[in-house]
Amino acid sequence: MTTEQHPRPAPLLFRWTIFPVVMGTAVWISWWLMQNGTEPGLAILGPQFGAIVIVAVFEHIYPHHLRWNISRDDVSVDARHAVFVGVLLALLTPVAVSIGVVIGGELSDSIGADLWPSEWPLLAQIFLVMLVGELPGYWVHRLQHQWDGLWRFHAVHHSAPRLYWLNAGRFHPADSLMTFVPSYLLLVSLGCGEIMLAYFGLISTVHGIFQHANIQLRLGPLNWLFSMAELHRWHHSKTVFEANHNYGQTISIWDWVFGTRYLPNDKAPPEDIGIADLEAFPMTWWSQLLSPFRWASIKQASIRKPSS
């Protein structure tokens, strides 16, 4: 074996601390900014960009796989997906929040009390917002893998030929909407305010970057709380059984509650990832946007096309 086939081992301290330190710092900075009068939506922007820079840099210092740092003509595709989905969610999330406020008001009036425990300590509320907010996304994600009518949209995300920070945004817009809009509707309907929604967005984004990061990291017991890279790499396996596990977007709690958590300790997750038996899946941005509506022809062409 040549040295080029093996990345430089990261120090153990780095592997075990990079995620909790960056996540903890991002939450603390956002909290400090909000305490000092910054609007929640603005307070979380800087920490998110900081996390992106840190991950992007360390992917080239301590990569998990050297081969995942080699472009497959996918950077521009991932960037377009991320920008398009980001703009779309920014436009439609306020609509979901407004609807949720109306529903929440009706629910509060019917029981004569506010539903969200705003008197709880901040960390307890953050844990609750992640737990409750992730439940709709878990079931949507699970259904996307079980029903072909939804899989055709989610397949865009699994078409990634490698894992690195930017393909955390490789989603068909319909996929993102069906995953996140129900979460915001549920949270706001329960009376969750702007600050808690900001923490939900911040933690989800920073986690998503690390979840797809090509970095040597370990979480140990925290893998029972977060659906981090060690779990998510199995979710991108070409083996259907392995891919049909670890549905949590940010937390892994619902996976172990409903029996879909998968983290074997006797083998390593696959380096060759993607969609099995769908060789003709398009790899350009515009064709991926259209792919759910050309699903039958893509599947037919994959039958005729030999595996690479």
Tab-separated table of C-alpha atoms in Angstrom, residues 32-306:
chain	number	residue	atom	x	y	z
A	32	TRP	CA	-24.440	35.412	23.763
A	33	LEU	CA	-25.498	37.385	20.689
A	34	MET	CA	-29.194	36.935	21.475
A	35	GLN	CA	-28.592	37.927	25.108
A	36	ASN	CA	-27.058	41.128	23.813
A	37	GLY	CA	-29.971	42.060	21.605
A	38	THR	CA	-29.166	40.419	18.257
A	39	GLU	CA	-32.179	39.099	16.396
A	40	PRO	CA	-32.265	35.272	16.626
A	41	GLY	CA	-32.196	34.795	12.868
A	42	LEU	CA	-29.041	36.905	12.602
A	43	ALA	CA	-27.391	35.518	15.744
A	44	ILE	CA	-27.134	32.021	14.272
A	45	LEU	CA	-25.627	33.024	10.897
A	46	GLY	CA	-22.039	33.624	11.982
A	47	PRO	CA	-21.690	30.362	13.939
A	48	GLN	CA	-23.061	28.415	10.970
A	49	PHE	CA	-20.525	29.919	8.564
A	50	GLY	CA	-17.775	29.386	11.123
A	51	ALA	CA	-18.634	25.682	11.342
A	52	ILE	CA	-18.556	25.398	7.546
A	53	VAL	CA	-15.081	26.919	7.374
A	54	ILE	CA	-13.731	24.683	10.138
A	55	VAL	CA	-15.096	21.503	8.539
A	56	ALA	CA	-13.990	22.477	5.024
A	57	VAL	CA	-10.434	23.094	6.269
A	58	PHE	CA	-10.096	19.940	8.368
A	59	GLU	CA	-11.474	17.749	5.596
A	60	HIS	CA	-8.126	18.384	3.878
A	61	ILE	CA	-6.028	18.001	7.031
A	62	TYR	CA	-7.588	14.886	8.573
A	63	PRO	CA	-9.859	13.337	5.899
A	64	HIS	CA	-11.753	10.140	6.614
A	65	HIS	CA	-11.165	9.006	3.012
A	66	LEU	CA	-8.640	10.680	0.718
A	67	ARG	CA	-10.767	9.680	-2.269
A	68	TRP	CA	-13.741	11.653	-0.935
A	69	ASN	CA	-11.707	14.849	-1.289
A	70	ILE	CA	-11.455	14.362	-5.045
A	71	SER	CA	-14.134	16.224	-6.990
A	72	ARG	CA	-16.471	14.110	-9.115
A	73	ASP	CA	-17.827	17.167	-10.958
A	74	ASP	CA	-20.274	17.396	-8.068
A	75	VAL	CA	-19.254	20.595	-6.294
A	76	SER	CA	-21.252	22.935	-8.525
A	77	VAL	CA	-24.229	20.555	-8.396
A	78	ASP	CA	-24.159	20.423	-4.597
A	79	ALA	CA	-23.727	24.199	-4.370
A	80	ARG	CA	-26.729	24.840	-6.611
A	81	HIS	CA	-28.866	22.441	-4.599
A	82	ALA	CA	-27.821	24.082	-1.330
A	83	VAL	CA	-28.471	27.635	-2.520
A	84	PHE	CA	-31.774	26.817	-4.207
A	85	VAL	CA	-33.112	24.859	-1.248
A	86	GLY	CA	-31.861	27.502	1.196
A	87	VAL	CA	-33.662	30.295	-0.640
A	88	LEU	CA	-36.839	28.240	-0.972
A	89	LEU	CA	-36.928	27.375	2.729
A	90	ALA	CA	-36.216	30.988	3.661
A	91	LEU	CA	-39.244	32.049	1.618
A	92	LEU	CA	-41.654	29.345	2.747
A	93	THR	CA	-40.697	28.833	6.392
A	94	PRO	CA	-42.407	32.093	7.468
A	95	VAL	CA	-45.605	30.812	5.832
A	96	ALA	CA	-45.371	27.565	7.815
A	97	VAL	CA	-44.676	29.533	10.981
A	98	SER	CA	-47.683	31.797	10.401
A	99	ILE	CA	-49.962	28.812	9.915
A	100	GLY	CA	-48.491	27.204	13.010
A	101	VAL	CA	-49.202	30.321	15.076
A	102	VAL	CA	-52.892	30.144	14.142
A	103	ILE	CA	-53.071	26.426	14.961
A	104	GLY	CA	-51.173	26.957	18.204
A	105	GLY	CA	-53.504	29.743	19.242
A	106	GLU	CA	-56.513	27.525	18.674
A	107	LEU	CA	-54.929	24.683	20.652
A	108	SER	CA	-53.952	26.969	23.532
A	109	ASP	CA	-57.444	28.426	23.699
A	110	SER	CA	-59.012	24.983	23.711
A	111	ILE	CA	-57.018	23.784	26.721
A	112	GLY	CA	-56.744	27.185	28.420
A	113	ALA	CA	-52.942	27.168	28.684
A	114	ASP	CA	-49.773	27.598	26.655
A	115	LEU	CA	-48.426	24.307	25.352
A	116	TRP	CA	-44.711	25.113	25.192
A	117	PRO	CA	-42.868	24.918	28.567
A	118	SER	CA	-41.189	28.331	28.248
A	119	GLU	CA	-40.414	28.309	31.984
A	120	TRP	CA	-38.021	25.378	31.569
A	121	PRO	CA	-34.228	25.992	31.641
A	122	LEU	CA	-32.723	26.866	28.263
A	123	LEU	CA	-30.865	23.564	27.744
A	124	ALA	CA	-33.990	21.566	28.586
A	125	GLN	CA	-35.972	23.573	26.025
A	126	ILE	CA	-33.250	23.048	23.411
A	127	PHE	CA	-33.352	19.298	24.019
A	128	LEU	CA	-37.147	19.324	23.757
A	129	VAL	CA	-37.186	21.385	20.559
A	130	MET	CA	-34.811	18.907	18.920
A	131	LEU	CA	-36.742	15.886	20.195
A	132	VAL	CA	-40.167	17.160	19.102
A	133	GLY	CA	-38.997	18.870	15.934
A	134	GLU	CA	-37.197	15.789	14.659
A	135	LEU	CA	-40.168	13.427	14.983
A	136	PRO	CA	-41.995	14.461	11.772
A	137	GLY	CA	-38.713	14.466	9.837
A	138	TYR	CA	-37.867	10.979	11.056
A	139	TRP	CA	-41.115	9.526	9.735
A	140	VAL	CA	-40.972	11.442	6.451
A	141	HIS	CA	-37.420	10.222	5.910
A	142	ARG	CA	-38.373	6.653	6.748
A	143	LEU	CA	-41.324	6.741	4.336
A	144	GLN	CA	-39.057	8.155	1.640
A	145	HIS	CA	-37.040	4.951	1.787
A	146	GLN	CA	-40.090	2.703	1.855
A	147	TRP	CA	-42.399	4.243	-0.757
A	148	ASP	CA	-41.254	4.733	-4.331
A	149	GLY	CA	-43.487	7.792	-4.711
A	150	LEU	CA	-41.322	9.620	-2.160
A	151	TRP	CA	-38.018	7.856	-2.864
A	152	ARG	CA	-37.861	9.413	-6.315
A	153	PHE	CA	-37.400	12.804	-4.620
A	154	HIS	CA	-35.051	11.611	-1.879
A	155	ALA	CA	-32.863	9.730	-4.358
A	156	VAL	CA	-31.250	13.055	-5.276
A	157	HIS	CA	-29.564	13.131	-1.873
A	158	HIS	CA	-28.378	9.535	-2.122
A	159	SER	CA	-26.940	10.116	-5.590
A	160	ALA	CA	-23.880	11.734	-3.957
A	161	PRO	CA	-20.793	9.734	-5.012
A	162	ARG	CA	-18.855	10.844	-1.910
A	163	LEU	CA	-19.503	12.442	1.445
A	164	TYR	CA	-18.170	15.903	2.226
A	165	TRP	CA	-19.623	18.988	3.917
A	166	LEU	CA	-21.349	20.572	0.902
A	167	ASN	CA	-23.547	17.615	0.016
A	168	ALA	CA	-25.372	18.223	3.278
A	169	GLY	CA	-27.383	20.525	1.004
A	170	ARG	CA	-27.899	18.078	-1.881
A	171	PHE	CA	-31.670	17.730	-1.658
A	172	HIS	CA	-34.518	18.032	-4.100
A	173	PRO	CA	-36.549	21.072	-2.977
A	174	ALA	CA	-39.676	18.941	-2.570
A	175	ASP	CA	-37.698	16.627	-0.301
A	176	SER	CA	-36.594	19.520	1.931
A	177	LEU	CA	-40.088	20.966	2.131
A	178	MET	CA	-41.726	17.685	3.104
A	179	THR	CA	-39.050	17.150	5.769
A	180	PHE	CA	-38.772	20.568	7.437
A	181	VAL	CA	-42.138	22.282	6.978
A	182	PRO	CA	-43.993	19.703	9.147
A	183	SER	CA	-41.344	20.184	11.850
A	184	TYR	CA	-41.811	23.953	11.948
A	185	LEU	CA	-45.593	23.576	11.830
A	186	LEU	CA	-45.533	21.216	14.797
A	187	LEU	CA	-43.136	23.312	16.869
A	188	VAL	CA	-44.941	26.601	16.301
A	189	SER	CA	-48.316	24.980	16.858
A	190	LEU	CA	-47.067	23.932	20.294
A	191	GLY	CA	-46.110	27.522	21.052
A	192	CYS	CA	-42.394	27.307	20.332
A	193	GLY	CA	-41.054	30.833	19.915
A	194	GLU	CA	-38.543	32.471	17.590
A	195	ILE	CA	-35.556	31.856	19.842
A	196	MET	CA	-36.157	28.115	20.105
A	197	LEU	CA	-36.742	27.895	16.349
A	198	ALA	CA	-33.376	29.612	15.864
A	199	TYR	CA	-31.644	27.019	18.030
A	200	PHE	CA	-33.426	24.261	16.109
A	201	GLY	CA	-32.157	25.684	12.815
A	202	LEU	CA	-28.643	26.292	14.123
A	203	ILE	CA	-28.142	22.824	15.594
A	204	SER	CA	-29.681	21.127	12.556
A	205	THR	CA	-27.387	23.020	10.178
A	206	VAL	CA	-24.132	22.579	12.107
A	207	HIS	CA	-24.939	18.919	12.690
A	208	GLY	CA	-25.771	18.382	9.012
A	209	ILE	CA	-22.376	19.773	8.000
A	210	PHE	CA	-20.577	17.394	10.377
A	211	GLN	CA	-22.923	14.520	9.527
A	212	HIS	CA	-21.666	14.543	5.936
A	213	ALA	CA	-18.119	15.708	6.719
A	214	ASN	CA	-15.135	13.805	5.368
A	215	ILE	CA	-13.361	14.114	8.714
A	216	GLN	CA	-11.932	11.571	11.126
A	217	LEU	CA	-14.168	11.918	14.159
A	218	ARG	CA	-15.564	9.825	16.980
A	219	LEU	CA	-18.566	10.426	19.197
A	220	GLY	CA	-18.714	7.334	21.378
A	221	PRO	CA	-21.756	7.543	23.709
A	222	LEU	CA	-22.921	10.715	21.923
A	223	ASN	CA	-23.872	8.488	18.984
A	224	TRP	CA	-26.940	7.583	21.065
A	225	LEU	CA	-27.951	11.247	20.984
A	226	PHE	CA	-26.738	12.532	17.612
A	227	SER	CA	-27.172	10.933	14.207
A	228	MET	CA	-23.590	11.822	13.403
A	229	ALA	CA	-21.194	10.757	10.622
A	230	GLU	CA	-20.408	7.357	12.115
A	231	LEU	CA	-24.094	6.447	11.776
A	232	HIS	CA	-24.879	8.430	8.642
A	233	ARG	CA	-22.135	6.852	6.527
A	234	TRP	CA	-24.068	3.588	6.786
A	235	HIS	CA	-27.212	5.397	5.632
A	236	HIS	CA	-25.475	6.220	2.321
A	237	SER	CA	-24.512	2.596	1.693
A	238	LYS	CA	-25.428	0.978	-1.621
A	239	THR	CA	-26.627	-2.020	0.386
A	240	VAL	CA	-30.345	-1.415	0.856
A	241	PHE	CA	-30.506	-3.023	4.308
A	242	GLU	CA	-27.775	-0.724	5.612
A	243	ALA	CA	-29.192	2.385	3.935
A	244	ASN	CA	-32.634	1.739	5.426
A	245	HIS	CA	-31.421	2.684	8.895
A	246	ASN	CA	-30.356	5.834	10.753
A	247	TYR	CA	-33.136	8.106	9.539
A	248	GLY	CA	-32.526	10.816	12.122
A	249	GLN	CA	-31.687	14.181	10.585
A	250	THR	CA	-29.967	15.433	13.739
A	251	ILE	CA	-30.751	13.196	16.692
A	252	SER	CA	-30.627	9.400	16.775
A	253	ILE	CA	-33.119	9.003	19.610
A	254	TRP	CA	-36.086	8.206	17.369
A	255	ASP	CA	-33.976	5.614	15.538
A	256	TRP	CA	-33.314	3.640	18.689
A	257	VAL	CA	-36.889	4.150	19.916
A	258	PHE	CA	-38.306	2.712	16.672
A	259	GLY	CA	-35.568	0.139	16.073
A	260	THR	CA	-33.832	1.642	13.025
A	261	ARG	CA	-30.467	2.533	14.563
A	262	TYR	CA	-27.541	0.716	12.908
A	263	LEU	CA	-23.903	0.995	13.990
A	264	PRO	CA	-22.081	-2.365	13.735
A	265	ASN	CA	-18.766	-2.597	15.550
A	266	ASP	CA	-17.293	-5.445	13.492
A	267	LYS	CA	-16.876	-3.678	10.140
A	268	ALA	CA	-16.297	-0.246	8.639
A	269	PRO	CA	-18.945	1.698	6.692
A	270	PRO	CA	-18.600	1.596	2.894
A	271	GLU	CA	-16.359	3.987	0.989
A	272	ASP	CA	-18.230	3.358	-2.277
A	273	ILE	CA	-21.609	4.997	-1.753
A	274	GLY	CA	-24.599	5.961	-3.884
A	275	ILE	CA	-27.737	4.295	-5.218
A	276	ALA	CA	-27.618	0.622	-6.074
A	277	ASP	CA	-29.164	-0.519	-9.364
A	278	LEU	CA	-29.823	3.017	-10.619
A	279	GLU	CA	-26.822	3.596	-12.858
A	280	ALA	CA	-28.705	5.971	-15.149
A	281	PHE	CA	-29.594	8.449	-12.421
A	282	PRO	CA	-28.690	11.920	-13.739
A	283	MET	CA	-25.828	13.799	-12.119
A	284	THR	CA	-26.430	17.390	-13.249
A	285	TRP	CA	-28.418	19.881	-11.188
A	286	TRP	CA	-31.238	20.603	-13.593
A	287	SER	CA	-31.710	16.957	-14.565
A	288	GLN	CA	-31.865	16.016	-10.875
A	289	LEU	CA	-34.627	18.574	-10.317
A	290	LEU	CA	-36.580	16.880	-13.117
A	291	SER	CA	-35.654	13.317	-12.127
A	292	PRO	CA	-38.784	12.577	-10.001
A	293	PHE	CA	-40.918	13.337	-13.036
A	294	ARG	CA	-38.798	11.117	-15.310
A	295	TRP	CA	-38.587	8.304	-12.778
A	296	ALA	CA	-39.906	5.490	-14.968
A	297	SER	CA	-37.520	6.299	-17.808
A	298	ILE	CA	-34.547	6.544	-15.417
A	299	LYS	CA	-35.337	3.128	-13.961
A	300	GLN	CA	-35.778	1.645	-17.422
A	301	ALA	CA	-32.503	3.115	-18.643
A	302	SER	CA	-30.744	1.735	-15.549
A	303	ILE	CA	-31.871	-1.779	-16.451
A	304	ARG	CA	-30.220	-1.434	-19.859
A	305	LYS	CA	-27.077	0.299	-18.586
A	306	PRO	CA	-24.333	-1.986	-17.218
